[in-house]
Structure formats: C-alpha cells, structure tokens
mmCIF file of C-alpha atoms and ligand atoms in Angstrom:
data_model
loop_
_atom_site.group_PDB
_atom_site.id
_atom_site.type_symbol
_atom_site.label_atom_id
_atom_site.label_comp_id
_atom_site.label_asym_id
_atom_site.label_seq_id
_atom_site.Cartn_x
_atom_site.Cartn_y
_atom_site.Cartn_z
ATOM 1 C CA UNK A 1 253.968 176.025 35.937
ATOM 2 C CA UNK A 2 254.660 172.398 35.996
ATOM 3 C CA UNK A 3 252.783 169.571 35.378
ATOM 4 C CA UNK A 4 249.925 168.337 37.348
ATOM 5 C CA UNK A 5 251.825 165.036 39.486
ATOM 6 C CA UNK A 6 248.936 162.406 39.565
ATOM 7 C CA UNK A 7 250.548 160.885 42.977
ATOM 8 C CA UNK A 8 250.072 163.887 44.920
ATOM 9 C CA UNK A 9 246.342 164.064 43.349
ATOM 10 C CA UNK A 10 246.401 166.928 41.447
ATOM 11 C CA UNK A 11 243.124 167.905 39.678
ATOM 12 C CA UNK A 12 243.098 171.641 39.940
ATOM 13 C CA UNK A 13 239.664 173.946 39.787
ATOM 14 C CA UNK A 14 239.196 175.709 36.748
ATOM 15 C CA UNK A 15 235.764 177.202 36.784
ATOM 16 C CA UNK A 16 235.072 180.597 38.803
ATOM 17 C CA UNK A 17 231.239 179.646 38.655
ATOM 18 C CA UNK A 18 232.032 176.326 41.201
ATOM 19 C CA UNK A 19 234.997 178.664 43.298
ATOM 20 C CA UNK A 20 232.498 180.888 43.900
ATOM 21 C CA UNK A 21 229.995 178.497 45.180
ATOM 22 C CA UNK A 22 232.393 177.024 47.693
ATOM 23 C CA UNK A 23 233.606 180.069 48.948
ATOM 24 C CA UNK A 24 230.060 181.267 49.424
ATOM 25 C CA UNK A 25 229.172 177.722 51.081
ATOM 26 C CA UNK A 26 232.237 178.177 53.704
ATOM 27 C CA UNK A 27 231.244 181.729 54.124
ATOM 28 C CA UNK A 28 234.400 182.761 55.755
ATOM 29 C CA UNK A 29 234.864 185.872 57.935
ATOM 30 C CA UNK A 30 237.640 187.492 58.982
ATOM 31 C CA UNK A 31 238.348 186.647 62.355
ATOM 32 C CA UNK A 32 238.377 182.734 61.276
ATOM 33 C CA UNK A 33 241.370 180.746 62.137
ATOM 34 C CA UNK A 34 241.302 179.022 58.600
ATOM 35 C CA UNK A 35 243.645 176.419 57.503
ATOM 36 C CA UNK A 36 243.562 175.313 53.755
ATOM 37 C CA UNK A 37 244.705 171.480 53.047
ATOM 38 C CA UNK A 38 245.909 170.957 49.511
ATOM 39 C CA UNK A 39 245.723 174.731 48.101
ATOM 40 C CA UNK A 40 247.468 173.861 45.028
ATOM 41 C CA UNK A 41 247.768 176.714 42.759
ATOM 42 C CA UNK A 42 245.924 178.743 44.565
ATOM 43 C CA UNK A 43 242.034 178.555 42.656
ATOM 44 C CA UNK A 44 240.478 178.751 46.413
ATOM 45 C CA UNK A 45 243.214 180.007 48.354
ATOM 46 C CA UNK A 46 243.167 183.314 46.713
ATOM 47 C CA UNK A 47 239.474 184.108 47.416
ATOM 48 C CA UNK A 48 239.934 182.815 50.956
ATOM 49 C CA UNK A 49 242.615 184.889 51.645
ATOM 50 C CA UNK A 50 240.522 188.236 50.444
ATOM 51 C CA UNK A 51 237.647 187.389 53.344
ATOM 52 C CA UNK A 52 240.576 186.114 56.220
ATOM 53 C CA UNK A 53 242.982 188.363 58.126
ATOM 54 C CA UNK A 54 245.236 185.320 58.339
ATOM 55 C CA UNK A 55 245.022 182.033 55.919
ATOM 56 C CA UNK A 56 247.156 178.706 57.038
ATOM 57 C CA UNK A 57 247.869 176.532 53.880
ATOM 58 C CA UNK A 58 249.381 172.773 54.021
ATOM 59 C CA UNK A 59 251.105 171.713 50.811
ATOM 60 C CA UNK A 60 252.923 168.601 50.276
ATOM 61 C CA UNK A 61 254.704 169.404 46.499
ATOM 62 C CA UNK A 62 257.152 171.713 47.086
ATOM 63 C CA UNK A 63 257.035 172.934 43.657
ATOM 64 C CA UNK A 64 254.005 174.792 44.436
ATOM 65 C CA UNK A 65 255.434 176.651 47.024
ATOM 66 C CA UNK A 66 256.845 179.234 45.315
ATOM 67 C CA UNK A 67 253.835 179.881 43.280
ATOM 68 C CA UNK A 68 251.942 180.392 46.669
ATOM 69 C CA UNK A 69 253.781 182.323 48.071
ATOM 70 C CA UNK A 70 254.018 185.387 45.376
ATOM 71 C CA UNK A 71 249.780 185.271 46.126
ATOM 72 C CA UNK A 72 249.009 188.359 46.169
ATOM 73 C CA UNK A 73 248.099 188.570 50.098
ATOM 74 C CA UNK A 74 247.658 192.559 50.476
ATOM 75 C CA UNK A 75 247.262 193.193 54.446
ATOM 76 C CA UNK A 76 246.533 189.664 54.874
ATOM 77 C CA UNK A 77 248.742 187.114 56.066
ATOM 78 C CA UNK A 78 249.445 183.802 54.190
ATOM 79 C CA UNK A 79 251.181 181.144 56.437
ATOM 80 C CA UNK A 80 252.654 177.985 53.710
ATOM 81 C CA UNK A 81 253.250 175.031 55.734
ATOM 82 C CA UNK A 82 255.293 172.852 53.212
ATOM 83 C CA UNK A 83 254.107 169.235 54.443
ATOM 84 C CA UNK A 84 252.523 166.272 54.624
ATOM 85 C CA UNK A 85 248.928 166.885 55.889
ATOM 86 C CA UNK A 86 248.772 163.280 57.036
ATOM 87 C CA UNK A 87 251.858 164.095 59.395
ATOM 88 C CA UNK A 88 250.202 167.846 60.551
ATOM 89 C CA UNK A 89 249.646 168.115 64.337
ATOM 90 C CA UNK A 90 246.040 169.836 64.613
ATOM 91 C CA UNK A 91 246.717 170.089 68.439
ATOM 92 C CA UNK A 92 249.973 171.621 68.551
ATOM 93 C CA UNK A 93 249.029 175.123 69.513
ATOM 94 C CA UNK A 94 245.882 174.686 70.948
ATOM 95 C CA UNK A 95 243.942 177.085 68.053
ATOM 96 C CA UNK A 96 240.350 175.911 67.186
ATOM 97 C CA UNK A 97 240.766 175.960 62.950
ATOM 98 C CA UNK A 98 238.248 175.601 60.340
ATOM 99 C CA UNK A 99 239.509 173.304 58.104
ATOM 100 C CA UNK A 100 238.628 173.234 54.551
ATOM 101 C CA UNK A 101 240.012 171.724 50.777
ATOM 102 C CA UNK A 102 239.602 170.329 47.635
ATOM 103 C CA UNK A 103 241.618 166.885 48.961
ATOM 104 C CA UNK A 104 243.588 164.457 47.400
ATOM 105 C CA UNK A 105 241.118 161.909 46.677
ATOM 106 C CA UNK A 106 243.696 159.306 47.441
ATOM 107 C CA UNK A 107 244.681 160.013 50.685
ATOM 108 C CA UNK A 108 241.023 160.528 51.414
ATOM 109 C CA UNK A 109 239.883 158.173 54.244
ATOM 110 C CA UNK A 110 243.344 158.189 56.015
ATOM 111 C CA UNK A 111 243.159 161.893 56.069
ATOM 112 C CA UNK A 112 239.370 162.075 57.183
ATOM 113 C CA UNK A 113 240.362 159.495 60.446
ATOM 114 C CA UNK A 114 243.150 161.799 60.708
ATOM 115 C CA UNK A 115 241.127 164.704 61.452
ATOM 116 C CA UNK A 116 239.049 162.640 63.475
ATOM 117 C CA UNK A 117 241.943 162.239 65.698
ATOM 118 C CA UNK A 118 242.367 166.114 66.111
ATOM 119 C CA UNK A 119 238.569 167.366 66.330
ATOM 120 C CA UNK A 120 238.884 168.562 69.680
ATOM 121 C CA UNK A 121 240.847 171.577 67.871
ATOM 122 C CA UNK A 122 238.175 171.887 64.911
ATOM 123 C CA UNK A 123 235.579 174.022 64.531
ATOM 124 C CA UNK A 124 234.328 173.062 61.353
ATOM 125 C CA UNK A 125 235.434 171.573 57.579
ATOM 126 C CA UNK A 126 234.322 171.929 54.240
ATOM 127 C CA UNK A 127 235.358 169.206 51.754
ATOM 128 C CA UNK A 128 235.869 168.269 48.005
ATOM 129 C CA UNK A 129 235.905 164.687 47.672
ATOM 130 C CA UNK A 130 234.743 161.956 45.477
ATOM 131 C CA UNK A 131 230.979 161.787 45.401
ATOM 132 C CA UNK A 132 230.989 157.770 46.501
ATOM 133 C CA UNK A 133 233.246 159.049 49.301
ATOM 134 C CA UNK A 134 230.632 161.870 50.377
ATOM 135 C CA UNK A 135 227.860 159.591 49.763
ATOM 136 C CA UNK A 136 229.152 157.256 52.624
ATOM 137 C CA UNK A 137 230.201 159.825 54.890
ATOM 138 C CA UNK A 138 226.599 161.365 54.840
ATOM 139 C CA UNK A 139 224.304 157.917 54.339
ATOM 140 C CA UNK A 140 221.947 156.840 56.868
ATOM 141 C CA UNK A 141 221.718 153.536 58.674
ATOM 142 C CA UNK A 142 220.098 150.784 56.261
ATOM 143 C CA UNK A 143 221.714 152.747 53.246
ATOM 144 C CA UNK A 144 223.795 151.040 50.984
ATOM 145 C CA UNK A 145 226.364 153.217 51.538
ATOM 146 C CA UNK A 146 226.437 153.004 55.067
ATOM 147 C CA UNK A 147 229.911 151.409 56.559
ATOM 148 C CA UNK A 148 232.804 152.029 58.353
ATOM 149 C CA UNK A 149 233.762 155.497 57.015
ATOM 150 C CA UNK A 150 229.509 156.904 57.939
ATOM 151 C CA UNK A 151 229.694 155.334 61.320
ATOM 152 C CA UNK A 152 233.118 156.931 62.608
ATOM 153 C CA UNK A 153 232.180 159.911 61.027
ATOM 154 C CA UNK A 154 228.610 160.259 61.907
ATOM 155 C CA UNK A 155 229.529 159.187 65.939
ATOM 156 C CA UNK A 156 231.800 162.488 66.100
ATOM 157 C CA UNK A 157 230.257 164.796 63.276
ATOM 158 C CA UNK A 158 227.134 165.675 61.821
ATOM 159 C CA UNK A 159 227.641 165.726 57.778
ATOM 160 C CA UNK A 160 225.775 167.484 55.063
ATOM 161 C CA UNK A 161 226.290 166.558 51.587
ATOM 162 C CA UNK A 162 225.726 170.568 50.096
ATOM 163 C CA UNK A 163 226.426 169.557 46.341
ATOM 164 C CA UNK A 164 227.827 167.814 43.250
ATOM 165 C CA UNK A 165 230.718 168.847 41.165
ATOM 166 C CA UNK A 166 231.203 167.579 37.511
ATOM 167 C CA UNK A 167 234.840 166.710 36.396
ATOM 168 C CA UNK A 168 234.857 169.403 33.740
ATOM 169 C CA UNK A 169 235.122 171.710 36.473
ATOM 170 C CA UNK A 170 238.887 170.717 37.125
ATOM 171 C CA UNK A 171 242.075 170.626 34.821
ATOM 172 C CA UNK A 172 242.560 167.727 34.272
ATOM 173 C CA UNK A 173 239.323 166.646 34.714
ATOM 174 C CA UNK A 174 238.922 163.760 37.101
ATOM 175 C CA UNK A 175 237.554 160.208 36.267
ATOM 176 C CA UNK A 176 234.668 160.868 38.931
ATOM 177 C CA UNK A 177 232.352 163.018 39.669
ATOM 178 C CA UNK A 178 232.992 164.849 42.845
ATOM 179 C CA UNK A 179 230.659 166.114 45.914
ATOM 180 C CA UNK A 180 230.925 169.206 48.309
ATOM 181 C CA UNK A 181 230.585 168.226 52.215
ATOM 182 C CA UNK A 182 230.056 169.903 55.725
ATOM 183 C CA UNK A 183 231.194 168.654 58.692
ATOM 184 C CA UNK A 184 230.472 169.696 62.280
ATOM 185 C CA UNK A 185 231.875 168.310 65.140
ATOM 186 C CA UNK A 186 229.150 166.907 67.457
ATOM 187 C CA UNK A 187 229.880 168.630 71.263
ATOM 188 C CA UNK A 188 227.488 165.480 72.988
ATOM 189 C CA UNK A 189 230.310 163.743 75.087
ATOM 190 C CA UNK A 190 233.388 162.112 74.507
ATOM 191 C CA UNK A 191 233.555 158.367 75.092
ATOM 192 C CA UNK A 192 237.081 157.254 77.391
ATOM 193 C CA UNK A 193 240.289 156.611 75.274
ATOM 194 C CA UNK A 194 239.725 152.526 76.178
ATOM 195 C CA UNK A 195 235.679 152.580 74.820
ATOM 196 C CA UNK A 196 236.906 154.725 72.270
ATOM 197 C CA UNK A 197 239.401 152.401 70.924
ATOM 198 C CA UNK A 198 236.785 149.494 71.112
ATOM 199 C CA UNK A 199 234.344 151.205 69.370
ATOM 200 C CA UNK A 200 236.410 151.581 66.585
ATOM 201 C CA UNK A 201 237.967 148.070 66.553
ATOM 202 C CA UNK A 202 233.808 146.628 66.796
ATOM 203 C CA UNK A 203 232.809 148.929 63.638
ATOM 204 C CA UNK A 204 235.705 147.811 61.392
ATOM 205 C CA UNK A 205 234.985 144.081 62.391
ATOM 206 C CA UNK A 206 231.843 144.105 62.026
ATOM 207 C CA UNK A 207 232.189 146.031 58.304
ATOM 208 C CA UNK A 208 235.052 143.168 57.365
ATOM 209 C CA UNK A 209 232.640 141.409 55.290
ATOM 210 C CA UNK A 210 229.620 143.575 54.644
ATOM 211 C CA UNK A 211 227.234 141.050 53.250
ATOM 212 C CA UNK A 212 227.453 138.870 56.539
ATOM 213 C CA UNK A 213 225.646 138.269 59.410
ATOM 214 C CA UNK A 214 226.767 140.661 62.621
ATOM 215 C CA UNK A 215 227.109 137.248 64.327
ATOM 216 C CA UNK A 216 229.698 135.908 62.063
ATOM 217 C CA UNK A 217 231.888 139.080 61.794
ATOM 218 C CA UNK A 218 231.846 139.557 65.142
ATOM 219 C CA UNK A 219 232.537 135.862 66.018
ATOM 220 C CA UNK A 220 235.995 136.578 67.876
ATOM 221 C CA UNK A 221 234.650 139.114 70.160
ATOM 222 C CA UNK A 222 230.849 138.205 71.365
ATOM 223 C CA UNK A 223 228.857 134.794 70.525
ATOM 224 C CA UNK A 224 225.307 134.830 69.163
ATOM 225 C CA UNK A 225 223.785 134.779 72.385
ATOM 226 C CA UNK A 226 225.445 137.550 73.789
ATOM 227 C CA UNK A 227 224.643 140.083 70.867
ATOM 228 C CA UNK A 228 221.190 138.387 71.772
ATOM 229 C CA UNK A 229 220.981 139.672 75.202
ATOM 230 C CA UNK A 230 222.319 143.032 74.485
ATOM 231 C CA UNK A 231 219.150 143.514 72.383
ATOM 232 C CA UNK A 232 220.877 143.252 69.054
ATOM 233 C CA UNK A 233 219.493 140.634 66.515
ATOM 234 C CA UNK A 234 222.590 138.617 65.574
ATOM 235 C CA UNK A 235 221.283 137.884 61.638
ATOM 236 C CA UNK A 236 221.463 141.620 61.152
ATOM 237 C CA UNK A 237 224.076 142.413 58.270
ATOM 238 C CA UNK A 238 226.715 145.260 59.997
ATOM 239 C CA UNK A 239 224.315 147.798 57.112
ATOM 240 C CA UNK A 240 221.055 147.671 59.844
ATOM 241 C CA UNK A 241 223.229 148.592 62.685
ATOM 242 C CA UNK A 242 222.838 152.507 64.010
ATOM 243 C CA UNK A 243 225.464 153.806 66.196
ATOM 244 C CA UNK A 244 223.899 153.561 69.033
ATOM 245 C CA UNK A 245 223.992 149.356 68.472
ATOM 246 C CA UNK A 246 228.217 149.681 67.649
ATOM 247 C CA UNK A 247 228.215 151.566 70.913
ATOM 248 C CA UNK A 248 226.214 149.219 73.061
ATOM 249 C CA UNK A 249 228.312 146.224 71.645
ATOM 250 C CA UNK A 250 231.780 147.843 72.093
ATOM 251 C CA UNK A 251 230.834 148.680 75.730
ATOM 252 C CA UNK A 252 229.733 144.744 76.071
ATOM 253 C CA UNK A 253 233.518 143.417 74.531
ATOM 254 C CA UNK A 254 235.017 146.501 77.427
ATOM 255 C CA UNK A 255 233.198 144.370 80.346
HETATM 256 N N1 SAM B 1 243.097 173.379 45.982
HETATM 257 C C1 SAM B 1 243.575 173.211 44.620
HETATM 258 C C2 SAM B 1 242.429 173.383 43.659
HETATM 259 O O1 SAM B 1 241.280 173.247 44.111
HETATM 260 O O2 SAM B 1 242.682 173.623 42.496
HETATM 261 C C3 SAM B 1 244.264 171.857 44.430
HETATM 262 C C4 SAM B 1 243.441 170.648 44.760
HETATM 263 S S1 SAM B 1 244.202 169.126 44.293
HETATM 264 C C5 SAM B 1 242.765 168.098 44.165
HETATM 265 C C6 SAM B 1 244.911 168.473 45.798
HETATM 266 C C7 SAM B 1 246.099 169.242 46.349
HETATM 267 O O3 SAM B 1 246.583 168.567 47.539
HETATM 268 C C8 SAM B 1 247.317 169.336 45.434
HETATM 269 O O4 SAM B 1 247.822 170.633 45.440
HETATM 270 C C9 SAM B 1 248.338 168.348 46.040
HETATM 271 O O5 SAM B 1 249.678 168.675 45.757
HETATM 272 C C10 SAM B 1 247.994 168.459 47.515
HETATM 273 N N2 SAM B 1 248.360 167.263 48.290
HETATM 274 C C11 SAM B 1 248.351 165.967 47.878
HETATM 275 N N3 SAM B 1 248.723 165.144 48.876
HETATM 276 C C12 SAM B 1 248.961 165.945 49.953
HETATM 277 C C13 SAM B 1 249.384 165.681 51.285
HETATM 278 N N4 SAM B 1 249.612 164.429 51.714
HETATM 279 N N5 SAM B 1 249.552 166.734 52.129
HETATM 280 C C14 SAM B 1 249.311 168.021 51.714
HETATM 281 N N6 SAM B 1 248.916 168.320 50.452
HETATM 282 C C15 SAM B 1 248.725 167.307 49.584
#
C-alpha cells in the first residue's frame, strides 16, 4: 500500500473500538442511498457496505482505487467514483443520499458550503472533522466559537456534536484532536436565490473582523441608524447576533 499523501489529507482509522462507534452512530440500513466521501482504504467503507445493499464512494487519489475496489462487497454493490468531491454534482440524478466521512480536514469548510449548495438532495451527514471545526459548526449565538461557518450551517441544518476522537485513533495520527458531527437538514422554508445570496454576503461581512462593532463591518451596506431601526443594536460585535438578526438585516440591504 503506498504512503499516506499529506495533500490529499490522509490520516487513516486504525482502531475498530472508534469504527464501530461511528458505524453504530450512522446506524445505516439497507435501503439507504449512502454515499461515502473520502473512503480511503476502506476502515469505514467496509462495515458500511455489510449494512447497505448499495454503497457510493468518492475518492480523489487514484491510487486507492484499486484497493477499493477488490473490497470484498458479497451481494452488495460498491459504486467508486474516482473524483474530486469538491467538483461532485449532489443534484445530478435527483437521489436523496446520506452523506457521511472521515473528511479531509483541509478541504473542510469549502466542502461543508459545498454540501450546503446541494442539501435539497440530502437526507442526512455524519462527519469526522477537526474538533475546532465541529465546535463552530455546533456553537450557539454569544459562543466564542460562533461565526461564519455556525451561522450558514445552523440557518440550513440542525448540528449535533455526538463525540471526540483522539489522534491515536488514526495512522498517522493527526496534530488535532478530532470530533464526530450530525447534520440534518432543516425542512422550515427556503429563502429566494436573491435573499439567499444576501444573506450570505451580510454574515461573511459582518464576521470580516470579529472583534468589531456590527456597525463598522457592516459600514458599506447599512449606516448605524438603519441597523438602529431594524431593532439591531449597532455596538453589538457580529458574536451576539442570532440568525434571525443576519436575516432581518440581509432582507433590509434587498429593499
Ligand atoms: N475514510 C478513511 C479512513 O477513515 O481511514 C480515510 C479518511 S482520510 C482523513 C480522507 C480521505 O479523503 C483520503 O482517502 C483522501 O485521499 C480523500 N480525499 C482528500 N481530498 C479529497 C477530495 N477533494 N475529494 C475526494 N476525496 C478526497
């Protein structure tokens, strides 16, 4: 087998005890239309592909590829898609996946507001990431580690961090430690394309410089007294804001 390729962020599970815990945590059955991102050499995908009729993998190293495909799939099927996840059309074929991996922790975010883009076609994901990464995608309003990557999330998902992974677990071991998360696609509605798109351009404005005031991040889009009026105290730092506040303020800039 070769070498683990630190650009493609290979840290592969090594301990049954933790494989065993995720599995259980995804609780796959066999009618699930389950897609794999990242399977590697195979520590999850084999398990997964014991409780599924059908298992989707994306893999970007083509040196794997091989490997996963000798799997040993019995009646089941294995499908290898030999890509780059960041380039994988969720809503190509119209089937609702579950999506689940032990990701490359440095495509993380880009991946995460990839999926984002697709969740119409998602039922669900289960995630390995770095624990600061789940920490932020599951913090609350007022929380430190509440930003940009919580408030996207959180407006289109609810997120559960279910637990923490030490590096040991993984060969070679990462320099973090790493955290288990659930995602659930909220079904309240969908905001138009246009609000959308402002939404998303108020939250990473308002997030460009954490420790100021709302007023100053947001200078180029609404003055002081116009955050005033919409209820919103303008000395707030961008941490105090819920998403109800980013919501209100990108439908103000839409007017
Ligand atoms: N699932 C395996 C495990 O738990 O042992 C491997 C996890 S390893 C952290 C991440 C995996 O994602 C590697 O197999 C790596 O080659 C793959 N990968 C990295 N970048 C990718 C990308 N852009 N698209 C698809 N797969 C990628």
């Amino acid at each position: 087998m070769q070498r683990p390729r630190k650009r493609f962020g290979q840290n592969f599970l090594v301990d049954a005890n933790t494989i065993h815990d995720l599995v259980k945590a995804i609780d796959p059955k066999a009618g699930d239309a389950l897609l794999e991102i990242g399977p590697g050499r195979g520590a999850l995908t084999q398990p997964l592909l014991h409780k599924v009729r059908r298992l989707e993998v994306v893999e970007i190293d083509r040196d794997l590829i091989q490997h996963l495909q000798k799997l040993d799939a019995g009646e089941h099927q294995l499908l290898v898609h030999q890509c780059d996840v960041l380039q994988f059309d969720f809503s190509a074929d119209g089937i609702h996946r579950r999506v689940v991996g032990n990701l490359p922790y440095n495509i993380s975010t880009p991946l995460l507001f990839h999926l984002l883009d697709h969740l119409e076609y998602i039922q669900d994901m289960h995630f390995m990431l770095q624990k600061e990464v789940v920490d932020r995608m599951c913090a609350s309003v007022g929380d430190r580690a509440w930003g940009r990557l919580s408030v996207m999330l959180q407006s289109k998902c609810e997120t559960q961090k279910l637990f923490e992974i030490s590096a040991d677990k993984f060969s070679p071991a990462p320099k973090v430690t790493s955290g288990f998360v659930r995602l659930k696609p909220l079904q309240a509605a969908r905001l138009t394309p246009t609000l959308e798109a402002d939404f998303a351009r108020v939250v990473k404005t308002a997030f460009a410089h954490p420790r100021k005031t709302l007023a100053n991040n947001l200078k180029s889009m609404l003055d002081s007294a116009a955050l005033a009026n919409l209820g919103i105290d303008p000395a707030m730092r961008p941490q105090q804001l819920d998403i109800d506040a980013f919501r209100t303020i990108a439908r103000a800039i839409g007017k």
